[in-house]
Every structure is written in structure tokens, then in C-alpha cells.
Tab-separated table of C-alpha atoms in Angstrom:
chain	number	residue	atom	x	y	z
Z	1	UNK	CA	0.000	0.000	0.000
Z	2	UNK	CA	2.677	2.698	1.019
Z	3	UNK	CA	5.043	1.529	-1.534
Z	4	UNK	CA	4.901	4.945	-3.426
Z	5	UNK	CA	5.911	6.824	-0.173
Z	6	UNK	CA	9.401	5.767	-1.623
Z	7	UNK	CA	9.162	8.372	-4.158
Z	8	UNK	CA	9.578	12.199	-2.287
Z	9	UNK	CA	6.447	13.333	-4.294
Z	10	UNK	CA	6.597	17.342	-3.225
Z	11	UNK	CA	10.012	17.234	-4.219
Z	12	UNK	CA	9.718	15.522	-7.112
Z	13	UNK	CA	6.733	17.813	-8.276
Z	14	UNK	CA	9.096	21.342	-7.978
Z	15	UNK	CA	11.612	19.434	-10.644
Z	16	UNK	CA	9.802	20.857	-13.404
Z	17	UNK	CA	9.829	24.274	-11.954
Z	18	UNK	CA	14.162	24.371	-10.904
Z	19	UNK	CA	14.126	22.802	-14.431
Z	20	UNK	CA	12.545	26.133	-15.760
Z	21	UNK	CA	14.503	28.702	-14.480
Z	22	UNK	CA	17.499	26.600	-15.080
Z	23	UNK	CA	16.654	26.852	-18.826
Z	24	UNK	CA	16.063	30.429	-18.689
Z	25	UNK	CA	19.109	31.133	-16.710
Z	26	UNK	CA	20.910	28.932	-19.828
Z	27	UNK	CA	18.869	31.236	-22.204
Z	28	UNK	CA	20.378	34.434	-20.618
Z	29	UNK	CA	23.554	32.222	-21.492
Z	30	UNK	CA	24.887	31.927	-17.560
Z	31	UNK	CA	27.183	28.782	-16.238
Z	32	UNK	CA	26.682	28.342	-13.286
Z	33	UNK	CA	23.450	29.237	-10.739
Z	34	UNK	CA	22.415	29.136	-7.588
Z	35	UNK	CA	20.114	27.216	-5.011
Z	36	UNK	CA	19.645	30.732	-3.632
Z	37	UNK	CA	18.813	32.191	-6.864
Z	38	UNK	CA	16.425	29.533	-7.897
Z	39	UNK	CA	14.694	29.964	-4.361
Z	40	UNK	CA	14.551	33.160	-4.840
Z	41	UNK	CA	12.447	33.065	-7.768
Z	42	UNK	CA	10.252	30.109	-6.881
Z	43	UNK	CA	9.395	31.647	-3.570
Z	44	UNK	CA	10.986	28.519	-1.918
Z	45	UNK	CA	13.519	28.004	1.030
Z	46	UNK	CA	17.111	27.537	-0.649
Z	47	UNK	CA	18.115	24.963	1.658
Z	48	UNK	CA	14.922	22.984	0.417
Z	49	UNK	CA	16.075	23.796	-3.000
Z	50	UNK	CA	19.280	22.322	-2.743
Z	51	UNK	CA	17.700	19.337	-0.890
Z	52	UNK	CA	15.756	18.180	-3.988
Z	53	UNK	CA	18.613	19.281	-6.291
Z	54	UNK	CA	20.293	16.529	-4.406
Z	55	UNK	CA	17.875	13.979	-5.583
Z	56	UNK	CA	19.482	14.335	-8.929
Z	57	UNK	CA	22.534	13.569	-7.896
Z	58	UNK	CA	24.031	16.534	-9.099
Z	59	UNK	CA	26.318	18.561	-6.609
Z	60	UNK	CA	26.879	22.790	-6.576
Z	61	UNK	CA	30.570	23.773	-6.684
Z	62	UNK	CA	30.981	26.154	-3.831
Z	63	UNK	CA	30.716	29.903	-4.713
Z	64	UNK	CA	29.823	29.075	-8.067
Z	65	UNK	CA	26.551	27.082	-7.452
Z	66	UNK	CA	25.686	24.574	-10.464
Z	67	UNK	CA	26.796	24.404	-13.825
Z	68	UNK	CA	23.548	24.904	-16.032
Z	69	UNK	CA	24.000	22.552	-18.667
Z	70	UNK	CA	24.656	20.083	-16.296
Z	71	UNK	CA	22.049	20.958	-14.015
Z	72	UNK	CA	19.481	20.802	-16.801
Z	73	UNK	CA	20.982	17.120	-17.972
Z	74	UNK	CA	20.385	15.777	-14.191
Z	75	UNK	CA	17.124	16.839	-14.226
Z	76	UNK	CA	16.192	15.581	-17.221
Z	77	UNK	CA	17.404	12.566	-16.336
Z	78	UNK	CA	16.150	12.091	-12.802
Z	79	UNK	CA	12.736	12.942	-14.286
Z	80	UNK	CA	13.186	10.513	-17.255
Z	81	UNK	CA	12.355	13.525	-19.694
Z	82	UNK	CA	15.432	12.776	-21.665
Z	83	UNK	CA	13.951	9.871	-23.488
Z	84	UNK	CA	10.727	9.653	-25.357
Z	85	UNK	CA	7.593	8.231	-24.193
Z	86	UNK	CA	4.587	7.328	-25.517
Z	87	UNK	CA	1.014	7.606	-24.096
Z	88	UNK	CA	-2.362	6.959	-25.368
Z	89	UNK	CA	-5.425	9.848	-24.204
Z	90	UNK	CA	-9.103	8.038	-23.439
Z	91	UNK	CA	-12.002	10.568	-23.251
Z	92	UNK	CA	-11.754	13.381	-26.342
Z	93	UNK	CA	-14.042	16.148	-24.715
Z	94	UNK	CA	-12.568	19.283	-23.870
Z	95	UNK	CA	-10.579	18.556	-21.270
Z	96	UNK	CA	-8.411	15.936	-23.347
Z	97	UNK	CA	-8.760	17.708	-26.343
Z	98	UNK	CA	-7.153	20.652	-24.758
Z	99	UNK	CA	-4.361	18.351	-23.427
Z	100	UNK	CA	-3.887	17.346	-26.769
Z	101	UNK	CA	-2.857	20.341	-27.947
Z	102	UNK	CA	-0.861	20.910	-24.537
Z	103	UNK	CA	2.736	21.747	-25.558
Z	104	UNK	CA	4.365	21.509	-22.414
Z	105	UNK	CA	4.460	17.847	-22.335
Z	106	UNK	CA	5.543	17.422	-26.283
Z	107	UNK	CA	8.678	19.689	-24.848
Z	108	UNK	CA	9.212	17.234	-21.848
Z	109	UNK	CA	9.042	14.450	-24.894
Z	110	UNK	CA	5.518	12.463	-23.825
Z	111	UNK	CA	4.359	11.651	-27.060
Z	112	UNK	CA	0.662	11.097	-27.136
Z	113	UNK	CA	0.622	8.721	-29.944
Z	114	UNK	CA	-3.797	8.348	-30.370
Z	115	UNK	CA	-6.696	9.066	-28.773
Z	116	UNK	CA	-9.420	7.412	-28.199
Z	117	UNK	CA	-13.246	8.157	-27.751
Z	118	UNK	CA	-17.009	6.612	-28.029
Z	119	UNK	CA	-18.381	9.289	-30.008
Z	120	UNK	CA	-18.848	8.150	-33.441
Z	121	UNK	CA	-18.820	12.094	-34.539
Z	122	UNK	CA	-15.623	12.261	-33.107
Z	123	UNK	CA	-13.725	9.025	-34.326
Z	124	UNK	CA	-11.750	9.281	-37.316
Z	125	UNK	CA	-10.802	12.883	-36.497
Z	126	UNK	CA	-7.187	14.197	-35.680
Z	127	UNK	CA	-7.232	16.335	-32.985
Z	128	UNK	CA	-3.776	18.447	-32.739
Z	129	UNK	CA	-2.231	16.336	-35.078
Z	130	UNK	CA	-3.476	13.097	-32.860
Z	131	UNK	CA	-6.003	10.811	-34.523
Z	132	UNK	CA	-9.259	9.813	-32.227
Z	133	UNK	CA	-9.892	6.575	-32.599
Z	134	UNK	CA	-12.802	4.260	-31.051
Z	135	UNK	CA	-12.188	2.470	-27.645
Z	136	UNK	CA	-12.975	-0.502	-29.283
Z	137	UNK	CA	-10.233	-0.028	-31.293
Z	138	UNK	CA	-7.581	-0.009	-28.344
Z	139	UNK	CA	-6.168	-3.693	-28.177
Z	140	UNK	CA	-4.914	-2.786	-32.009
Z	141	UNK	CA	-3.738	0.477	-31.612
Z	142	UNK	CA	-1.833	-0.515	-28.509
Z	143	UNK	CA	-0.151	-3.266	-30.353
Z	144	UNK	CA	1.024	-1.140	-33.094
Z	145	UNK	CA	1.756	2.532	-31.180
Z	146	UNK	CA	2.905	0.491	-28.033
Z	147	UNK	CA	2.193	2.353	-25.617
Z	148	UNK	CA	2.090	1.480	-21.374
Z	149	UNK	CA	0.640	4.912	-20.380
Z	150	UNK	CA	-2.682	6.528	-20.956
Z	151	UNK	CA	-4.318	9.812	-20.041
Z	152	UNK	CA	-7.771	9.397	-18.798
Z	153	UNK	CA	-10.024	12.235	-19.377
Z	154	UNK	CA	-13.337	10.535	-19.356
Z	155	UNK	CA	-16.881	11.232	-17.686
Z	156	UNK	CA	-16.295	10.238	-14.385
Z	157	UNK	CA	-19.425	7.568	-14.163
Z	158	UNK	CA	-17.840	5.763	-16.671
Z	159	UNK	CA	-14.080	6.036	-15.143
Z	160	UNK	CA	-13.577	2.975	-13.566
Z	161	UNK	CA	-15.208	1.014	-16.279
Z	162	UNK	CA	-12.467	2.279	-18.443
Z	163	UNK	CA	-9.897	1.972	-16.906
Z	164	UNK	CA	-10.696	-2.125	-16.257
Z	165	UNK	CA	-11.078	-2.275	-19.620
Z	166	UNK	CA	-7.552	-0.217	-20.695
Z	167	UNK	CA	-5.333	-2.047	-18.050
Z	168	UNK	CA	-6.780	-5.672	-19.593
Z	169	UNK	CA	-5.496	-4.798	-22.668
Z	170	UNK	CA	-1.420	-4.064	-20.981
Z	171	UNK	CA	-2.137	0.031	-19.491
Z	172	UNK	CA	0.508	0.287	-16.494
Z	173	UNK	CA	0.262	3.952	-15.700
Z	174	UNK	CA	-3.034	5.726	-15.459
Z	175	UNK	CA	-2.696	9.625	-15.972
Z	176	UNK	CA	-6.643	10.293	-14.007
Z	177	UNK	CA	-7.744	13.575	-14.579
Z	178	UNK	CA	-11.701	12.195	-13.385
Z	179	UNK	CA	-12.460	12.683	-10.138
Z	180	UNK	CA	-12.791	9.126	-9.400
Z	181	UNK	CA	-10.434	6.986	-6.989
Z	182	UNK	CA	-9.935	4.105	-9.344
Z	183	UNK	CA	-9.604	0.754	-7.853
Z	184	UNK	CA	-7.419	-1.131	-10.030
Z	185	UNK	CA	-4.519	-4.121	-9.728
Z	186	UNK	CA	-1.921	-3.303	-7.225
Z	187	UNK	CA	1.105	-3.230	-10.664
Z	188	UNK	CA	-0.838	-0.303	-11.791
Z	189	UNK	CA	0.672	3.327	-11.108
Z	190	UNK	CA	-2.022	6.158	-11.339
Z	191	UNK	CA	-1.666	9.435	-10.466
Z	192	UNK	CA	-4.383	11.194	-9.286
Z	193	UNK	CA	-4.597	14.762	-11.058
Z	194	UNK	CA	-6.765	17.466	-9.220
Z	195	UNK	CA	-6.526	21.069	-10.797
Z	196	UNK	CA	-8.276	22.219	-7.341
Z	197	UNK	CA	-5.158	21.726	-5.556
Z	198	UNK	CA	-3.901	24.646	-7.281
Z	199	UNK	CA	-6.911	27.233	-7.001
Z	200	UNK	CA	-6.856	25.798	-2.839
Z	201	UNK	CA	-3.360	26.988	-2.784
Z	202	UNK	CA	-4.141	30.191	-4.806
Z	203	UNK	CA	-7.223	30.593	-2.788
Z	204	UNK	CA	-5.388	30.900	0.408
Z	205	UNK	CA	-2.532	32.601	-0.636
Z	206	UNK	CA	-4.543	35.339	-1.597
Z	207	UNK	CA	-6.551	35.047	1.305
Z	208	UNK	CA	-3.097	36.056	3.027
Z	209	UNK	CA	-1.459	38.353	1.452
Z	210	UNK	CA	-3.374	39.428	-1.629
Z	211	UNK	CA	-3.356	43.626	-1.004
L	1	UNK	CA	10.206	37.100	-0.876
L	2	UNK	CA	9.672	34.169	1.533
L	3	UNK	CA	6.285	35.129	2.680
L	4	UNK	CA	4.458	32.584	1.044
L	5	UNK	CA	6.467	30.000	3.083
L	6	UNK	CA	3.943	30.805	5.741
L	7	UNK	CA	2.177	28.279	3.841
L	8	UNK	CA	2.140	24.666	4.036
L	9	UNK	CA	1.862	24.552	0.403
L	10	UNK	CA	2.448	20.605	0.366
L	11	UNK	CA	0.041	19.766	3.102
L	12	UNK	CA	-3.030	22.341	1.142
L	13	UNK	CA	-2.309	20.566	-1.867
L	14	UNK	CA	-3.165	17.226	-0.059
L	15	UNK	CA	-6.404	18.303	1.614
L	16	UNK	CA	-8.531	18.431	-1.651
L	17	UNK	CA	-7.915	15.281	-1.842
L	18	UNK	CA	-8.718	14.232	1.692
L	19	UNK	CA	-12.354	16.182	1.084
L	20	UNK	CA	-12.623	13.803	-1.896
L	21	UNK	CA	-12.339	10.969	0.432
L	22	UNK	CA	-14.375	11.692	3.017
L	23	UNK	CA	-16.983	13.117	0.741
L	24	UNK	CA	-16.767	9.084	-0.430
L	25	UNK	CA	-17.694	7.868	3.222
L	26	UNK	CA	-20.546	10.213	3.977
L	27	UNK	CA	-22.069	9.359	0.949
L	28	UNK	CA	-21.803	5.527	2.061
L	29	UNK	CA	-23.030	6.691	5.301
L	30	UNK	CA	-20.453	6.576	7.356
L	31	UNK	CA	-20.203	9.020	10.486
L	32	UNK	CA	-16.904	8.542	11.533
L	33	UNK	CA	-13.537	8.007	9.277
L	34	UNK	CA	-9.821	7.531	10.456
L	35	UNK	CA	-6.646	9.197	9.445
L	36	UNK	CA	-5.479	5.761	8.972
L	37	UNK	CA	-8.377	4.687	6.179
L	38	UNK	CA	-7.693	8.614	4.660
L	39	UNK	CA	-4.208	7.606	4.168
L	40	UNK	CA	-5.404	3.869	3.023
L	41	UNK	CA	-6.996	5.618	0.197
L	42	UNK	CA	-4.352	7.728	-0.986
L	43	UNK	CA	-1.581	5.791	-0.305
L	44	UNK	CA	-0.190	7.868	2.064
L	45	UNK	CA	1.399	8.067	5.956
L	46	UNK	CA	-1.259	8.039	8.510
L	47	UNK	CA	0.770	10.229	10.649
L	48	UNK	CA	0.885	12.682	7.515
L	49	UNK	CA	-2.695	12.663	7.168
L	50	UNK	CA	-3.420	13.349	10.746
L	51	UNK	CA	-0.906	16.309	11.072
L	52	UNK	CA	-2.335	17.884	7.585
L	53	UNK	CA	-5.798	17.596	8.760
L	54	UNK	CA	-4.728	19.565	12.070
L	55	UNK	CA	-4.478	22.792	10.088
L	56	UNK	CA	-7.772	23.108	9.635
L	57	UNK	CA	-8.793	23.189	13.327
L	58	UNK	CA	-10.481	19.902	13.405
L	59	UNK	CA	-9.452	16.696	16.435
L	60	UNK	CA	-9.983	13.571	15.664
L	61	UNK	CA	-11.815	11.573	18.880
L	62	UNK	CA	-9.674	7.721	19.719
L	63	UNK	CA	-11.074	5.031	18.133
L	64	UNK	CA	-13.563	6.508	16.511
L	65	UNK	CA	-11.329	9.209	14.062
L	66	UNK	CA	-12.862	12.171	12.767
L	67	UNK	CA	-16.767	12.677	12.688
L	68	UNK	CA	-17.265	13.031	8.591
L	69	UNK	CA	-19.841	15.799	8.721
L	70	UNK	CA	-17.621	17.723	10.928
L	71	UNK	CA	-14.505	16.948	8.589
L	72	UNK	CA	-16.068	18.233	5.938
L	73	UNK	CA	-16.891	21.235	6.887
L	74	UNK	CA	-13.517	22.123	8.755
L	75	UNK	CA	-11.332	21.055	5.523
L	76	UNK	CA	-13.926	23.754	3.097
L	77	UNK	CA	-13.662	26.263	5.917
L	78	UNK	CA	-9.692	26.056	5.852
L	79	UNK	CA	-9.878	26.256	2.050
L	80	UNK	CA	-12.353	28.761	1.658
L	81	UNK	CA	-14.232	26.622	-0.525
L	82	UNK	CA	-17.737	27.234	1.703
L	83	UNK	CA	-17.623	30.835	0.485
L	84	UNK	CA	-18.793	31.594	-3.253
L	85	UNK	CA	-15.592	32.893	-5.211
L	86	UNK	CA	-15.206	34.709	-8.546
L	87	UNK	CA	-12.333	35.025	-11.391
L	88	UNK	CA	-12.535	35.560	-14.938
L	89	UNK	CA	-10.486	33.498	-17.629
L	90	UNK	CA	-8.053	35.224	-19.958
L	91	UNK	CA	-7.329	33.400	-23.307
L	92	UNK	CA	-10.151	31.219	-24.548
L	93	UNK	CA	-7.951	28.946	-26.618
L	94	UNK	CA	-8.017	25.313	-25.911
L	95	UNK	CA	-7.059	25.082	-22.647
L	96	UNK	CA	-9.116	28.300	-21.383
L	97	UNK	CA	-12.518	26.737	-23.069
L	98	UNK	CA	-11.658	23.261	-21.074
L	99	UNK	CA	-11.556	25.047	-17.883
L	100	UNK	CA	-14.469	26.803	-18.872
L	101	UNK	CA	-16.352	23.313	-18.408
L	102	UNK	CA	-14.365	22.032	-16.008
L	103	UNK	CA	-16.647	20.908	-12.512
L	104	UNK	CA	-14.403	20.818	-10.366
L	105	UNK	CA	-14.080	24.502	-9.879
L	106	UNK	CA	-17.996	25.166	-10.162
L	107	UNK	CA	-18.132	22.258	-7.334
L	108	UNK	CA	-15.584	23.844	-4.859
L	109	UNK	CA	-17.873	27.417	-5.460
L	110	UNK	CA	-14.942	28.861	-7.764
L	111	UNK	CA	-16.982	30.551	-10.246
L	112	UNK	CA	-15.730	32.293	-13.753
L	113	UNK	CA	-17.697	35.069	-13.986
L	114	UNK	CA	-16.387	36.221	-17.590
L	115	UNK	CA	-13.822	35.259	-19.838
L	116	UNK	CA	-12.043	37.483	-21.904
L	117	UNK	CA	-9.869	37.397	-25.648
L	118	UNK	CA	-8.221	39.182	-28.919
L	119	UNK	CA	-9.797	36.688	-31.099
L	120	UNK	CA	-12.643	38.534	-32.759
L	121	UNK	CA	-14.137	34.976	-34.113
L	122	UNK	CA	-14.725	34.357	-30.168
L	123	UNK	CA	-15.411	37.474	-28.901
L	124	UNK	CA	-19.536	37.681	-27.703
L	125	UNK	CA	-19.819	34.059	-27.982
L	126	UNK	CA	-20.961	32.037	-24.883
L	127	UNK	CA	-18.489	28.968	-23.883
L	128	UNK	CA	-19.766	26.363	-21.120
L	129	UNK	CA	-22.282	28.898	-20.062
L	130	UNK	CA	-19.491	31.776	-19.898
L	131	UNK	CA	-19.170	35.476	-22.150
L	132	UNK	CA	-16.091	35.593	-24.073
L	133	UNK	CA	-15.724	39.574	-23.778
L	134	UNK	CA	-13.325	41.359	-25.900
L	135	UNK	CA	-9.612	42.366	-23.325
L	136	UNK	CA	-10.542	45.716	-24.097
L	137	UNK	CA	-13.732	45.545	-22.159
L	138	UNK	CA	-11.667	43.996	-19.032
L	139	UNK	CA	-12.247	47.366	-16.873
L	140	UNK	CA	-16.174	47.099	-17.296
L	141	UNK	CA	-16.880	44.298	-17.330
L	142	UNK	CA	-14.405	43.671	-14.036
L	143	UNK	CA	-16.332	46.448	-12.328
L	144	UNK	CA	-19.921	45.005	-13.343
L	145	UNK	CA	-18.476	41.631	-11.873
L	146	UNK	CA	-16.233	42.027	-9.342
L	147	UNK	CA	-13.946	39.673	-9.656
L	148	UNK	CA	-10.050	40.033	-8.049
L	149	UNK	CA	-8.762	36.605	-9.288
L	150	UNK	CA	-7.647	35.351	-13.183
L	151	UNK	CA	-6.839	32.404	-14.643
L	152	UNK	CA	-4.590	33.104	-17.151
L	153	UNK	CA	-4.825	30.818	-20.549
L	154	UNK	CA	-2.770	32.386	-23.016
L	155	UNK	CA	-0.170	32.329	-25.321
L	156	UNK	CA	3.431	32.842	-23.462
L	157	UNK	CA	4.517	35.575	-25.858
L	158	UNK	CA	1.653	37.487	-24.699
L	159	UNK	CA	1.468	36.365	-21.141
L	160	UNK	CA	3.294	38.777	-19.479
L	161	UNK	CA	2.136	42.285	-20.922
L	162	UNK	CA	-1.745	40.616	-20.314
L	163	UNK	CA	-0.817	40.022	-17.198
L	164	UNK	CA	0.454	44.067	-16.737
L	165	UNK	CA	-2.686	44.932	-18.066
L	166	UNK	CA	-5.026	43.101	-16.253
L	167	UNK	CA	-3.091	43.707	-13.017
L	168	UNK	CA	-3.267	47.735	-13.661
L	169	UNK	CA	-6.998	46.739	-13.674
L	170	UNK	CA	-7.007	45.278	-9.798
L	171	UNK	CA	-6.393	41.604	-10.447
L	172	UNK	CA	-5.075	40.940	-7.214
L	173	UNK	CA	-4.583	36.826	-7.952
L	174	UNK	CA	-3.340	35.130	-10.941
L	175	UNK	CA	-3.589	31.320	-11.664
L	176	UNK	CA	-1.060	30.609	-14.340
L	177	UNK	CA	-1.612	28.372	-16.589
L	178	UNK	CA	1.552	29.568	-18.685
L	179	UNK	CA	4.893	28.110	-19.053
L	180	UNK	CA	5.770	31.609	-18.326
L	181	UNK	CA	7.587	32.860	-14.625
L	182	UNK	CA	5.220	36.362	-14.439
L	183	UNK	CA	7.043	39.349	-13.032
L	184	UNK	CA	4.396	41.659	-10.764
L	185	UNK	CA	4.269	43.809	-8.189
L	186	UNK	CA	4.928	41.867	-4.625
L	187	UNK	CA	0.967	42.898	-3.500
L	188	UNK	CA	0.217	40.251	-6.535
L	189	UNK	CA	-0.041	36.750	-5.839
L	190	UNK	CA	0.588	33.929	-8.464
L	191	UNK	CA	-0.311	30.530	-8.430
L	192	UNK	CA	2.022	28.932	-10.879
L	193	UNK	CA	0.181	25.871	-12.580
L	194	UNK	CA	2.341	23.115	-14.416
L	195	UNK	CA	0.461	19.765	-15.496
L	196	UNK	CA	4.207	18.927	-16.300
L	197	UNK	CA	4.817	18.134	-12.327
L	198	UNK	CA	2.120	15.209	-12.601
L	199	UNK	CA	3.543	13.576	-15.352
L	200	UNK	CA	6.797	14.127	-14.041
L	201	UNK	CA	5.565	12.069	-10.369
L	202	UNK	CA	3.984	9.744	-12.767
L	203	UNK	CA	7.056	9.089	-15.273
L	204	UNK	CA	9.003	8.229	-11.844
L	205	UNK	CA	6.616	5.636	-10.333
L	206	UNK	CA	5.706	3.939	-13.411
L	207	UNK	CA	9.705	3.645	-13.793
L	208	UNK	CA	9.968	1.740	-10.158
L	209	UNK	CA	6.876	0.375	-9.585
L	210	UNK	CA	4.999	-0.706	-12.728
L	211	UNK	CA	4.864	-4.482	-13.603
């Protein structure tokens, strides 16, 4: 049950962020940076910034901080964003259209290789430059795109039906942006996505110190 | 700089999902729940749950946990999610006309009041129930609906200067949707919204974990 605890999940979600201004910093066409500068533009603690920099595996040079290139390179690598992966997207309605079209994670190379959907007005379609195809399509698609990860954006009554029927046919990551808890085989990995999280942080924050 | 470490930005992020849960057991019935099923659910530390659920005010009783009505209501007081709230979109593109129809917010009382573009193909049209005004109209209409908060939706080229201009205008909260780090005046705050940290935590367990 707690076997994901062995994963430091807040860390692991600021990655993308250090990975950001590390890029821009490399833009500006700087060497080296700091923890302190980084935590200084995240809004972060720079001793907690150099704790999940350690993660990486990468270490600062004193007075200099981090080389950029290689800071961006240990990243990348820690977060597995230097090699290309593939997903599949179940549930075409606006949500997974707009993820579709979402270039942030073509950048980070996730590669959503087809979509699928119920709606026969929507099969046949390419959405973003990904074809929707129908769900009773998937065991063939699979096979030839080969894909292990998919990005469910379905209803939510009809969430855990799907998702029993994508893991039969080999799914072993579930991307759920429903609002369902899925209850699924113990070797599947889903992440839970809730965009609330963010407008209860923003929500409070501004509650704070909004003037 | 620092201020918004006053925040447990972690532990906020988790309660959402906690309300999710327990709004699960009182609609089984239940009257009581434990930290220890709570953390069951999410695969998490029971000792995490309990201390996360103390910042919202609320004790649980021994061997009985937390009474679910109660729970409820403490975790959408600490949130502010018992209060109706208001924010208009900016940038009806893709992503701005999935949030448009996106529940979640509607269900936690976060309401878009307007939405707002440069596109005159949108402009005037109704999307999920919501205006598209034109940005030009962004003082009006802001004073006809009162809004302080945004979610901003568009293009990174343009997502600063909008931001400027919609901050000149009183925003007092933005919820960035934008690859973009926004530079504001400190009485601003900015929620900072990057789908790329879920894939990232999801990349990383399916890596170790998936069979």
C-alpha cells in the first residue's frame, strides 16, 4: 500500500519548476546558478532547494553554485524527460482535447501517440495532429503505437469502467484527470490529477497576502 | 520574498484530496472516518494525514477518528471553498474553453464570472455557459463583476504584458496556466500551474513500480 511513499512526491513535483529557471538562466547564457537564486524566484527556502537538487545527484561547486548545462541534464534525467515516451489519451471532450494540444508535455518528450473516444462524430478525427480513434479499437492500436501509459479524461461515471477495460489490454500507468479513486490491480501506477489543488493553494494565498 | 512559506503549500495541496475521500464515506453513510483509512486511500502516511488535517482546526476523537460531517466542513472552511468565489479566464484557446467546463471549480464554489480574448471569431460568444468579452472591455466588465482573481490561458509571448494589463486593472490573484515565470508587483499573488509536475511524479513511479 505505502510503496509509493518511496518516491519524495513534493520534491519531485518542484523538478519541473528548478528545471525552468534553469533553462532560462541557460537562455540568458549563464554557467553556473544558484540554489539561492532559484529559491529566490520560486518563492521557496534555498536549503529545500538544494535538498531536492540533491535527488538528482548533481552537486553545486561552492561559490559558483551549479553548472547549467549540467544541471538541466540531471534533471532531465532524474525525471526521465530525456527519453521519449509514448502515451495513449481516453475521453476526447474538452478537457483531453485541450491536453492534446498541450505543448508543455511534447517539450518534456511524452508523445501522445492516439486518442481514443465513443463518439462516433468524433472518431476518425485528428485532434492536434493526434487521430481519435474508437475504444474498441484499443487492443490494435496498442499493439502497433505500443504504448504502457494513458491519459484518462473521461466522464467520471464511466471512469472505472475504463480503466478495467484499458489495463486488460497491458495500461501500467493511469494519468486520471476524473475525479474518481480508481480501484485497479496493485502493478498499476495512477496518479491522481486534481486542478483544485492549485486554485486551494491560490485561494489561500490570496486570502493572506493578496493587497 | 519568503512570505508565502507561511504556507504549508504541500500539506493544502493534499487536503482536496482528503475532502474527496471523506466526501466518499458520507455518501456511504459513514459518520466517523480515520486518518489511517484517509491515508489507506491515498496511499499515504497516517501520521501525515493526521498532522495535515490539524491545520484546519479539526481533532480527531480515539477510536472513533474524525466525525465526517464535521470533517467536511472544517477542511472547506480552511480552504475557503464554503464561500462563493469569482475570477474571470483570460485566453479562450483550448485550454481556457476546457476550464471553462471544467466541474471541479464550479463544485468547490470557484466561479468564472467572464472570460475574456483578442480573437474577434470568439469574442460575444458564450463557452460552457461563460461570455467571451473582448480584453478591451476587461475594466467594465471587471467592475460590473467584481472579480479580483484570473486564470490566465494564453499564449506565453503574450502572457506577461496581459498580465500588466489586467493587473493595472485590480487583479489581485493570478492562476497561471503559462509556461511563463510572471514578473508583478509583490501585493500580486501567483499561483504557478504546471500539469508537467504530474507527469513528471507519474514518469518516476511507473519507472519503479509498474509491472
Amino acid at each position: 500500500m505505502k510503496r509509493h511513499k518511496l518516491l519524495n512526491v513534493p520534491s519531485i513535483r518542484r523538478l519541473p519548476s528548478y528545471l525552468q529557471v534553469v533553462k532560462g538562466a541557460a537562455e540568458e547564457g549563464r554557467e553556473y546558478i544558484s540554489g539561492t537564486y532559484i529559491a529566490q524566484e520560486l518563492e521557496l527556502e534555498a536549503i529545500q532547494v538544494r535538498k531536492d537538487l540533491a535527488l538528482t545527484g548533481i552537486m553545486g561547486k561552492p561559490r559558483l553554485g551549479y553548472p547549467v548545462q549540467e544541471l538541466i541534464h540531471a534533471i532531465e534525467r532524474f525525471l526521465r524527460w530525456d527519453i521519449d515516451q509514448f502515451a495513449c489519451l481516453v475521453g476526447a471532450g474538452n478537457l483531453g482535447q485541450a491536453l492534446l494540444g498541450y505543448q508543455e508535455l511534447k517539450r518534456h518528450k511524452l508523445h501522445i501517440a492516439a486518442a481514443f473516444d465513443v463518439d462516433p462524430s468524433k472518431i476518425g478525427k485528428m485532434v492536434h495532429g493526434t487521430r481519435i480513434h474508437s475504444l474498441s479499437e484499443f487492443a490494435a492500436v496498442k499493439e502497433q503505437e505500443g504504448f504502457e501509459m494513458a491519459i484518462l479524461t473521461v466522464p467520471p461515471e464511466v471512469a472505472q469502467e475504463v480503466a478495467e477495460i484499458i489495463v486488460d489490454h497491458g495500461i501500467k500507468g493511469i494519468w486520471n484527470f476524473t475525479n474518481v479513486k480508481l480501484k485497479l490491480p496493485s502493478h498499476v501506477v495512477v496518479q491522481q490529477e486534481d486542478l483544485s489543488s492549485g486554485y486551494a493553494v491560490l485561494s489561500l494565498k490570496m486570502a493572506k497576502f493578496a493587497r
